[in-house]
Amino acid sequence: MRALHHLEDDECIARAQRGEGAAFSELVARYQDRIYRFLVRLTRSQDDALELTQETFLSAYQALARWRPDARFSTWLFRIARNQAFDWLRRNKRVEFVALDDEQDIGIADPAPTPEGALATVQRLRELDRALARLPTEHREILLLREIEEMSYDDIADVLDISLGTVKSRIARARAGLLEKMPR
């Protein structure tokens, strides 16, 4: 079996639709980290995000025959992940409270050259993560898609099934809300 990493998503999908399991495995390898990262920040649970990531790819595999090339695979996949997360949040009636002094370890690598710089960076990222966690889910998800996943406004509109104008205004409100929640 030859490596598939050089193929474009569309070709991998076409092969997977024809029953080539390795082609779908290649797609999973390409997107599983991004989907997991999105879901862990949306659900605030690594274990649940891992399960939802698996469910996302299972749902994508089961619906693969209906996927059409007019939609980008990544956008389609993020929409499935989002729907999985929102179903999970509704089923579990999750309400998130994060204490201001909560000292969660978010596993950040040390990018600073000095211990003091590293400490300041880690503290600032923790503050940002806590502020992000206190945002409403619709604001948190749109910031994750734009700032972390670096999706275009058009792709975000497709994932969330909202208009481009709504994407722009929701991002503006989410950014403003995040700034309000950041310590001064």
mmCIF file with all atom_site columns, C-alpha atoms in Angstrom:
data_model
loop_
_atom_site.group_PDB
_atom_site.id
_atom_site.type_symbol
_atom_site.label_atom_id
_atom_site.label_alt_id
_atom_site.label_comp_id
_atom_site.label_asym_id
_atom_site.label_entity_id
_atom_site.label_seq_id
_atom_site.pdbx_PDB_ins_code
_atom_site.Cartn_x
_atom_site.Cartn_y
_atom_site.Cartn_z
_atom_site.occupancy
_atom_site.B_iso_or_equiv
_atom_site.pdbx_formal_charge
_atom_site.auth_seq_id
_atom_site.auth_comp_id
_atom_site.auth_asym_id
_atom_site.auth_atom_id
_atom_site.pdbx_PDB_model_num
ATOM 1   C CA . MET A 1 1   ? 0.000   0.000  0.000  1.00 0.00 ? 1   MET A CA 1
ATOM 2   C CA . ARG A 1 2   ? 1.453   3.356  -0.947 1.00 0.00 ? 2   ARG A CA 1
ATOM 3   C CA . ALA A 1 3   ? 1.393   6.395  1.308  1.00 0.00 ? 3   ALA A CA 1
ATOM 4   C CA . LEU A 1 4   ? -1.573  8.707  0.867  1.00 0.00 ? 4   LEU A CA 1
ATOM 5   C CA . HIS A 1 5   ? -0.245  11.791 2.654  1.00 0.00 ? 5   HIS A CA 1
ATOM 6   C CA . HIS A 1 6   ? 0.601   13.469 -0.658 1.00 0.00 ? 6   HIS A CA 1
ATOM 7   C CA . LEU A 1 7   ? -3.022  13.357 -1.895 1.00 0.00 ? 7   LEU A CA 1
ATOM 8   C CA . GLU A 1 8   ? -5.448  16.260 -1.630 1.00 0.00 ? 8   GLU A CA 1
ATOM 9   C CA . ASP A 1 9   ? -8.464  15.832 0.652  1.00 0.00 ? 9   ASP A CA 1
ATOM 10  C CA . ASP A 1 10  ? -10.824 15.438 -2.312 1.00 0.00 ? 10  ASP A CA 1
ATOM 11  C CA . GLU A 1 11  ? -8.842  12.486 -3.681 1.00 0.00 ? 11  GLU A CA 1
ATOM 12  C CA . CYS A 1 12  ? -8.653  10.826 -0.249 1.00 0.00 ? 12  CYS A CA 1
ATOM 13  C CA . ILE A 1 13  ? -12.411 11.276 0.128  1.00 0.00 ? 13  ILE A CA 1
ATOM 14  C CA . ALA A 1 14  ? -13.091 9.807  -3.319 1.00 0.00 ? 14  ALA A CA 1
ATOM 15  C CA . ARG A 1 15  ? -10.946 6.795  -2.460 1.00 0.00 ? 15  ARG A CA 1
ATOM 16  C CA . ALA A 1 16  ? -12.627 6.421  0.948  1.00 0.00 ? 16  ALA A CA 1
ATOM 17  C CA . GLN A 1 17  ? -16.036 6.589  -0.745 1.00 0.00 ? 17  GLN A CA 1
ATOM 18  C CA . ARG A 1 18  ? -14.911 3.685  -2.928 1.00 0.00 ? 18  ARG A CA 1
ATOM 19  C CA . GLY A 1 19  ? -14.142 1.687  0.235  1.00 0.00 ? 19  GLY A CA 1
ATOM 20  C CA . GLU A 1 20  ? -10.423 2.317  0.643  1.00 0.00 ? 20  GLU A CA 1
ATOM 21  C CA . GLY A 1 21  ? -10.039 2.370  4.447  1.00 0.00 ? 21  GLY A CA 1
ATOM 22  C CA . ALA A 1 22  ? -6.501  3.743  4.364  1.00 0.00 ? 22  ALA A CA 1
ATOM 23  C CA . ALA A 1 23  ? -7.765  6.877  2.617  1.00 0.00 ? 23  ALA A CA 1
ATOM 24  C CA . PHE A 1 24  ? -10.199 7.634  5.428  1.00 0.00 ? 24  PHE A CA 1
ATOM 25  C CA . SER A 1 25  ? -7.460  6.869  7.962  1.00 0.00 ? 25  SER A CA 1
ATOM 26  C CA . GLU A 1 26  ? -5.339  9.496  6.242  1.00 0.00 ? 26  GLU A CA 1
ATOM 27  C CA . LEU A 1 27  ? -8.144  12.053 6.637  1.00 0.00 ? 27  LEU A CA 1
ATOM 28  C CA . VAL A 1 28  ? -8.462  11.183 10.320 1.00 0.00 ? 28  VAL A CA 1
ATOM 29  C CA . ALA A 1 29  ? -4.714  11.644 10.772 1.00 0.00 ? 29  ALA A CA 1
ATOM 30  C CA . ARG A 1 30  ? -4.884  15.053 9.077  1.00 0.00 ? 30  ARG A CA 1
ATOM 31  C CA . TYR A 1 31  ? -7.764  16.444 11.140 1.00 0.00 ? 31  TYR A CA 1
ATOM 32  C CA . GLN A 1 32  ? -8.001  14.609 14.456 1.00 0.00 ? 32  GLN A CA 1
ATOM 33  C CA . ASP A 1 33  ? -5.741  17.008 16.374 1.00 0.00 ? 33  ASP A CA 1
ATOM 34  C CA . ARG A 1 34  ? -7.604  20.105 15.155 1.00 0.00 ? 34  ARG A CA 1
ATOM 35  C CA . ILE A 1 35  ? -11.006 18.576 15.876 1.00 0.00 ? 35  ILE A CA 1
ATOM 36  C CA . TYR A 1 36  ? -9.894  17.418 19.333 1.00 0.00 ? 36  TYR A CA 1
ATOM 37  C CA . ARG A 1 37  ? -8.425  20.840 20.184 1.00 0.00 ? 37  ARG A CA 1
ATOM 38  C CA . PHE A 1 38  ? -11.658 22.534 19.125 1.00 0.00 ? 38  PHE A CA 1
ATOM 39  C CA . LEU A 1 39  ? -13.787 20.115 21.134 1.00 0.00 ? 39  LEU A CA 1
ATOM 40  C CA . VAL A 1 40  ? -11.674 20.202 24.293 1.00 0.00 ? 40  VAL A CA 1
ATOM 41  C CA . ARG A 1 41  ? -11.945 23.976 24.406 1.00 0.00 ? 41  ARG A CA 1
ATOM 42  C CA . LEU A 1 42  ? -15.657 23.858 23.647 1.00 0.00 ? 42  LEU A CA 1
ATOM 43  C CA . THR A 1 43  ? -16.518 21.165 26.213 1.00 0.00 ? 43  THR A CA 1
ATOM 44  C CA . ARG A 1 44  ? -13.778 21.931 28.762 1.00 0.00 ? 44  ARG A CA 1
ATOM 45  C CA . SER A 1 45  ? -13.188 18.200 29.192 1.00 0.00 ? 45  SER A CA 1
ATOM 46  C CA . GLN A 1 46  ? -10.337 16.238 27.654 1.00 0.00 ? 46  GLN A CA 1
ATOM 47  C CA . ASP A 1 47  ? -12.073 12.885 28.142 1.00 0.00 ? 47  ASP A CA 1
ATOM 48  C CA . ASP A 1 48  ? -15.363 14.064 26.659 1.00 0.00 ? 48  ASP A CA 1
ATOM 49  C CA . ALA A 1 49  ? -13.547 15.803 23.801 1.00 0.00 ? 49  ALA A CA 1
ATOM 50  C CA . LEU A 1 50  ? -11.714 12.568 23.015 1.00 0.00 ? 50  LEU A CA 1
ATOM 51  C CA . GLU A 1 51  ? -14.995 10.654 22.899 1.00 0.00 ? 51  GLU A CA 1
ATOM 52  C CA . LEU A 1 52  ? -16.643 13.390 20.812 1.00 0.00 ? 52  LEU A CA 1
ATOM 53  C CA . THR A 1 53  ? -13.693 13.380 18.403 1.00 0.00 ? 53  THR A CA 1
ATOM 54  C CA . GLN A 1 54  ? -14.219 9.660  17.862 1.00 0.00 ? 54  GLN A CA 1
ATOM 55  C CA . GLU A 1 55  ? -17.956 10.204 17.400 1.00 0.00 ? 55  GLU A CA 1
ATOM 56  C CA . THR A 1 56  ? -17.245 13.001 14.925 1.00 0.00 ? 56  THR A CA 1
ATOM 57  C CA . PHE A 1 57  ? -15.115 10.756 12.724 1.00 0.00 ? 57  PHE A CA 1
ATOM 58  C CA . LEU A 1 58  ? -17.557 7.874  13.040 1.00 0.00 ? 58  LEU A CA 1
ATOM 59  C CA . SER A 1 59  ? -20.403 10.166 11.931 1.00 0.00 ? 59  SER A CA 1
ATOM 60  C CA . ALA A 1 60  ? -18.259 11.533 9.110  1.00 0.00 ? 60  ALA A CA 1
ATOM 61  C CA . TYR A 1 61  ? -17.429 7.998  7.958  1.00 0.00 ? 61  TYR A CA 1
ATOM 62  C CA . GLN A 1 62  ? -21.082 6.982  8.021  1.00 0.00 ? 62  GLN A CA 1
ATOM 63  C CA . ALA A 1 63  ? -22.092 10.108 6.062  1.00 0.00 ? 63  ALA A CA 1
ATOM 64  C CA . LEU A 1 64  ? -19.129 10.057 3.664  1.00 0.00 ? 64  LEU A CA 1
ATOM 65  C CA . ALA A 1 65  ? -21.216 8.773  0.769  1.00 0.00 ? 65  ALA A CA 1
ATOM 66  C CA . ARG A 1 66  ? -23.330 11.951 0.968  1.00 0.00 ? 66  ARG A CA 1
ATOM 67  C CA . TRP A 1 67  ? -20.353 14.366 1.029  1.00 0.00 ? 67  TRP A CA 1
ATOM 68  C CA . ARG A 1 68  ? -20.017 16.423 -2.130 1.00 0.00 ? 68  ARG A CA 1
ATOM 69  C CA . PRO A 1 69  ? -16.913 18.296 -3.351 1.00 0.00 ? 69  PRO A CA 1
ATOM 70  C CA . ASP A 1 70  ? -18.748 21.641 -3.354 1.00 0.00 ? 70  ASP A CA 1
ATOM 71  C CA . ALA A 1 71  ? -18.151 21.765 0.436  1.00 0.00 ? 71  ALA A CA 1
ATOM 72  C CA . ARG A 1 72  ? -14.678 21.822 1.931  1.00 0.00 ? 72  ARG A CA 1
ATOM 73  C CA . PHE A 1 73  ? -14.040 18.672 3.923  1.00 0.00 ? 73  PHE A CA 1
ATOM 74  C CA . SER A 1 74  ? -12.614 20.568 6.895  1.00 0.00 ? 74  SER A CA 1
ATOM 75  C CA . THR A 1 75  ? -15.681 22.808 7.095  1.00 0.00 ? 75  THR A CA 1
ATOM 76  C CA . TRP A 1 76  ? -17.994 19.802 6.871  1.00 0.00 ? 76  TRP A CA 1
ATOM 77  C CA . LEU A 1 77  ? -16.005 17.989 9.559  1.00 0.00 ? 77  LEU A CA 1
ATOM 78  C CA . PHE A 1 78  ? -16.030 20.966 11.944 1.00 0.00 ? 78  PHE A CA 1
ATOM 79  C CA . ARG A 1 79  ? -19.793 21.252 11.507 1.00 0.00 ? 79  ARG A CA 1
ATOM 80  C CA . ILE A 1 80  ? -20.167 17.600 12.501 1.00 0.00 ? 80  ILE A CA 1
ATOM 81  C CA . ALA A 1 81  ? -17.890 18.165 15.524 1.00 0.00 ? 81  ALA A CA 1
ATOM 82  C CA . ARG A 1 82  ? -19.851 21.239 16.554 1.00 0.00 ? 82  ARG A CA 1
ATOM 83  C CA . ASN A 1 83  ? -23.147 19.368 16.297 1.00 0.00 ? 83  ASN A CA 1
ATOM 84  C CA . GLN A 1 84  ? -21.720 16.496 18.341 1.00 0.00 ? 84  GLN A CA 1
ATOM 85  C CA . ALA A 1 85  ? -20.549 18.941 21.028 1.00 0.00 ? 85  ALA A CA 1
ATOM 86  C CA . PHE A 1 86  ? -23.840 20.805 21.210 1.00 0.00 ? 86  PHE A CA 1
ATOM 87  C CA . ASP A 1 87  ? -25.791 17.557 21.421 1.00 0.00 ? 87  ASP A CA 1
ATOM 88  C CA . TRP A 1 88  ? -23.489 16.476 24.251 1.00 0.00 ? 88  TRP A CA 1
ATOM 89  C CA . LEU A 1 89  ? -23.854 19.846 26.036 1.00 0.00 ? 89  LEU A CA 1
ATOM 90  C CA . ARG A 1 90  ? -27.655 19.632 25.763 1.00 0.00 ? 90  ARG A CA 1
ATOM 91  C CA . ARG A 1 91  ? -27.790 16.002 26.915 1.00 0.00 ? 91  ARG A CA 1
ATOM 92  C CA . ASN A 1 92  ? -25.612 16.735 29.920 1.00 0.00 ? 92  ASN A CA 1
ATOM 93  C CA . LYS A 1 93  ? -27.098 20.185 30.619 1.00 0.00 ? 93  LYS A CA 1
ATOM 94  C CA . ARG A 1 94  ? -23.593 21.473 31.125 1.00 0.00 ? 94  ARG A CA 1
ATOM 95  C CA . VAL A 1 95  ? -23.192 24.824 32.815 1.00 0.00 ? 95  VAL A CA 1
ATOM 96  C CA . GLU A 1 96  ? -19.611 25.874 33.243 1.00 0.00 ? 96  GLU A CA 1
ATOM 97  C CA . PHE A 1 97  ? -18.306 27.868 36.164 1.00 0.00 ? 97  PHE A CA 1
ATOM 98  C CA . VAL A 1 98  ? -14.637 28.681 36.306 1.00 0.00 ? 98  VAL A CA 1
ATOM 99  C CA . ALA A 1 99  ? -13.284 30.345 39.426 1.00 0.00 ? 99  ALA A CA 1
ATOM 100 C CA . LEU A 1 100 ? -11.085 33.360 38.824 1.00 0.00 ? 100 LEU A CA 1
ATOM 101 C CA . ASP A 1 101 ? -8.328  31.816 40.928 1.00 0.00 ? 101 ASP A CA 1
ATOM 102 C CA . ASP A 1 102 ? -8.568  28.365 39.368 1.00 0.00 ? 102 ASP A CA 1
ATOM 103 C CA . GLU A 1 103 ? -5.048  27.168 38.618 1.00 0.00 ? 103 GLU A CA 1
ATOM 104 C CA . GLN A 1 104 ? -5.588  24.634 35.874 1.00 0.00 ? 104 GLN A CA 1
ATOM 105 C CA . ASP A 1 105 ? -2.517  23.308 34.167 1.00 0.00 ? 105 ASP A CA 1
ATOM 106 C CA . ILE A 1 106 ? -3.095  23.806 30.453 1.00 0.00 ? 106 ILE A CA 1
ATOM 107 C CA . GLY A 1 107 ? 0.185   22.184 29.433 1.00 0.00 ? 107 GLY A CA 1
ATOM 108 C CA . ILE A 1 108 ? 1.893   25.102 27.761 1.00 0.00 ? 108 ILE A CA 1
ATOM 109 C CA . ALA A 1 109 ? 5.436   24.634 26.513 1.00 0.00 ? 109 ALA A CA 1
ATOM 110 C CA . ASP A 1 110 ? 7.982   27.161 27.805 1.00 0.00 ? 110 ASP A CA 1
ATOM 111 C CA . PRO A 1 111 ? 8.514   29.673 24.969 1.00 0.00 ? 111 PRO A CA 1
ATOM 112 C CA . ALA A 1 112 ? 10.307  32.305 27.082 1.00 0.00 ? 112 ALA A CA 1
ATOM 113 C CA . PRO A 1 113 ? 14.054  32.477 27.494 1.00 0.00 ? 113 PRO A CA 1
ATOM 114 C CA . THR A 1 114 ? 13.913  33.213 31.252 1.00 0.00 ? 114 THR A CA 1
ATOM 115 C CA . PRO A 1 115 ? 11.944  31.624 34.096 1.00 0.00 ? 115 PRO A CA 1
ATOM 116 C CA . GLU A 1 116 ? 10.295  34.980 34.840 1.00 0.00 ? 116 GLU A CA 1
ATOM 117 C CA . GLY A 1 117 ? 9.252   35.387 31.220 1.00 0.00 ? 117 GLY A CA 1
ATOM 118 C CA . ALA A 1 118 ? 7.947   31.831 31.123 1.00 0.00 ? 118 ALA A CA 1
ATOM 119 C CA . LEU A 1 119 ? 5.919   32.396 34.285 1.00 0.00 ? 119 LEU A CA 1
ATOM 120 C CA . ALA A 1 120 ? 4.420   35.618 32.912 1.00 0.00 ? 120 ALA A CA 1
ATOM 121 C CA . THR A 1 121 ? 3.517   33.913 29.632 1.00 0.00 ? 121 THR A CA 1
ATOM 122 C CA . VAL A 1 122 ? 1.902   30.932 31.369 1.00 0.00 ? 122 VAL A CA 1
ATOM 123 C CA . GLN A 1 123 ? -0.061  33.190 33.712 1.00 0.00 ? 123 GLN A CA 1
ATOM 124 C CA . ARG A 1 124 ? -1.326  35.311 30.824 1.00 0.00 ? 124 ARG A CA 1
ATOM 125 C CA . LEU A 1 125 ? -2.376  32.259 28.811 1.00 0.00 ? 125 LEU A CA 1
ATOM 126 C CA . ARG A 1 126 ? -4.172  30.832 31.856 1.00 0.00 ? 126 ARG A CA 1
ATOM 127 C CA . GLU A 1 127 ? -5.995  34.136 32.273 1.00 0.00 ? 127 GLU A CA 1
ATOM 128 C CA . LEU A 1 128 ? -6.948  34.037 28.598 1.00 0.00 ? 128 LEU A CA 1
ATOM 129 C CA . ASP A 1 129 ? -8.093  30.409 28.844 1.00 0.00 ? 129 ASP A CA 1
ATOM 130 C CA . ARG A 1 130 ? -10.193 31.192 31.948 1.00 0.00 ? 130 ARG A CA 1
ATOM 131 C CA . ALA A 1 131 ? -11.702 34.259 30.268 1.00 0.00 ? 131 ALA A CA 1
ATOM 132 C CA . LEU A 1 132 ? -12.487 32.181 27.178 1.00 0.00 ? 132 LEU A CA 1
ATOM 133 C CA . ALA A 1 133 ? -14.138 29.527 29.376 1.00 0.00 ? 133 ALA A CA 1
ATOM 134 C CA . ARG A 1 134 ? -16.459 32.162 30.886 1.00 0.00 ? 134 ARG A CA 1
ATOM 135 C CA . LEU A 1 135 ? -17.774 33.248 27.490 1.00 0.00 ? 135 LEU A CA 1
ATOM 136 C CA . PRO A 1 136 ? -21.116 31.940 26.249 1.00 0.00 ? 136 PRO A CA 1
ATOM 137 C CA . THR A 1 137 ? -20.629 28.831 24.122 1.00 0.00 ? 137 THR A CA 1
ATOM 138 C CA . GLU A 1 138 ? -21.579 30.588 20.865 1.00 0.00 ? 138 GLU A CA 1
ATOM 139 C CA . HIS A 1 139 ? -18.901 33.231 21.467 1.00 0.00 ? 139 HIS A CA 1
ATOM 140 C CA . ARG A 1 140 ? -16.292 30.696 22.539 1.00 0.00 ? 140 ARG A CA 1
ATOM 141 C CA . GLU A 1 141 ? -16.883 28.479 19.499 1.00 0.00 ? 141 GLU A CA 1
ATOM 142 C CA . ILE A 1 142 ? -16.633 31.342 17.019 1.00 0.00 ? 142 ILE A CA 1
ATOM 143 C CA . LEU A 1 143 ? -13.373 32.595 18.551 1.00 0.00 ? 143 LEU A CA 1
ATOM 144 C CA . LEU A 1 144 ? -11.947 29.070 18.510 1.00 0.00 ? 144 LEU A CA 1
ATOM 145 C CA . LEU A 1 145 ? -12.811 28.651 14.835 1.00 0.00 ? 145 LEU A CA 1
ATOM 146 C CA . ARG A 1 146 ? -11.397 32.048 13.874 1.00 0.00 ? 146 ARG A CA 1
ATOM 147 C CA . GLU A 1 147 ? -8.397  32.522 16.160 1.00 0.00 ? 147 GLU A CA 1
ATOM 148 C CA . ILE A 1 148 ? -7.268  28.975 16.912 1.00 0.00 ? 148 ILE A CA 1
ATOM 149 C CA . GLU A 1 149 ? -8.343  27.099 13.785 1.00 0.00 ? 149 GLU A CA 1
ATOM 150 C CA . GLU A 1 150 ? -7.740  30.180 11.585 1.00 0.00 ? 150 GLU A CA 1
ATOM 151 C CA . MET A 1 151 ? -10.864 29.580 9.516  1.00 0.00 ? 151 MET A CA 1
ATOM 152 C CA . SER A 1 152 ? -12.050 32.196 7.086  1.00 0.00 ? 152 SER A CA 1
ATOM 153 C CA . TYR A 1 153 ? -15.289 34.052 7.807  1.00 0.00 ? 153 TYR A CA 1
ATOM 154 C CA . ASP A 1 154 ? -16.928 32.182 4.921  1.00 0.00 ? 154 ASP A CA 1
ATOM 155 C CA . ASP A 1 155 ? -15.900 28.801 6.343  1.00 0.00 ? 155 ASP A CA 1
ATOM 156 C CA . ILE A 1 156 ? -17.140 29.789 9.802  1.00 0.00 ? 156 ILE A CA 1
ATOM 157 C CA . ALA A 1 157 ? -20.480 30.786 8.270  1.00 0.00 ? 157 ALA A CA 1
ATOM 158 C CA . ASP A 1 158 ? -20.670 27.324 6.668  1.00 0.00 ? 158 ASP A CA 1
ATOM 159 C CA . VAL A 1 159 ? -19.711 25.469 9.864  1.00 0.00 ? 159 VAL A CA 1
ATOM 160 C CA . LEU A 1 160 ? -22.181 27.384 12.020 1.00 0.00 ? 160 LEU A CA 1
ATOM 161 C CA . ASP A 1 161 ? -24.843 27.668 9.296  1.00 0.00 ? 161 ASP A CA 1
ATOM 162 C CA . ILE A 1 162 ? -25.195 31.426 9.773  1.00 0.00 ? 162 ILE A CA 1
ATOM 163 C CA . SER A 1 163 ? -24.811 34.415 7.476  1.00 0.00 ? 163 SER A CA 1
ATOM 164 C CA . LEU A 1 164 ? -21.486 36.151 6.867  1.00 0.00 ? 164 LEU A CA 1
ATOM 165 C CA . GLY A 1 165 ? -22.815 39.312 8.547  1.00 0.00 ? 165 GLY A CA 1
ATOM 166 C CA . THR A 1 166 ? -23.754 37.303 11.628 1.00 0.00 ? 166 THR A CA 1
ATOM 167 C CA . VAL A 1 167 ? -20.255 35.814 11.715 1.00 0.00 ? 167 VAL A CA 1
ATOM 168 C CA . LYS A 1 168 ? -18.695 39.267 11.654 1.00 0.00 ? 168 LYS A CA 1
ATOM 169 C CA . SER A 1 169 ? -20.947 40.716 14.343 1.00 0.00 ? 169 SER A CA 1
ATOM 170 C CA . ARG A 1 170 ? -20.665 37.623 16.556 1.00 0.00 ? 170 ARG A CA 1
ATOM 171 C CA . ILE A 1 171 ? -16.860 37.705 16.325 1.00 0.00 ? 171 ILE A CA 1
ATOM 172 C CA . ALA A 1 172 ? -16.861 41.381 17.262 1.00 0.00 ? 172 ALA A CA 1
ATOM 173 C CA . ARG A 1 173 ? -19.143 40.721 20.256 1.00 0.00 ? 173 ARG A CA 1
ATOM 174 C CA . ALA A 1 174 ? -17.105 37.669 21.280 1.00 0.00 ? 174 ALA A CA 1
ATOM 175 C CA . ARG A 1 175 ? -13.843 39.605 21.163 1.00 0.00 ? 175 ARG A CA 1
ATOM 176 C CA . ALA A 1 176 ? -15.375 42.438 23.176 1.00 0.00 ? 176 ALA A CA 1
ATOM 177 C CA . GLY A 1 177 ? -16.722 39.947 25.708 1.00 0.00 ? 177 GLY A CA 1
ATOM 178 C CA . LEU A 1 178 ? -13.344 38.282 25.990 1.00 0.00 ? 178 LEU A CA 1
ATOM 179 C CA . LEU A 1 179 ? -11.644 41.603 26.631 1.00 0.00 ? 179 LEU A CA 1
ATOM 180 C CA . GLU A 1 180 ? -14.184 42.381 29.370 1.00 0.00 ? 180 GLU A CA 1
ATOM 181 C CA . LYS A 1 181 ? -13.427 39.086 31.077 1.00 0.00 ? 181 LYS A CA 1
ATOM 182 C CA . MET A 1 182 ? -9.646  39.510 30.979 1.00 0.00 ? 182 MET A CA 1
ATOM 183 C CA . PRO A 1 183 ? -8.046  40.849 34.179 1.00 0.00 ? 183 PRO A CA 1
ATOM 184 C CA . ARG A 1 184 ? -6.693  44.343 33.898 1.00 0.00 ? 184 ARG A CA 1
#
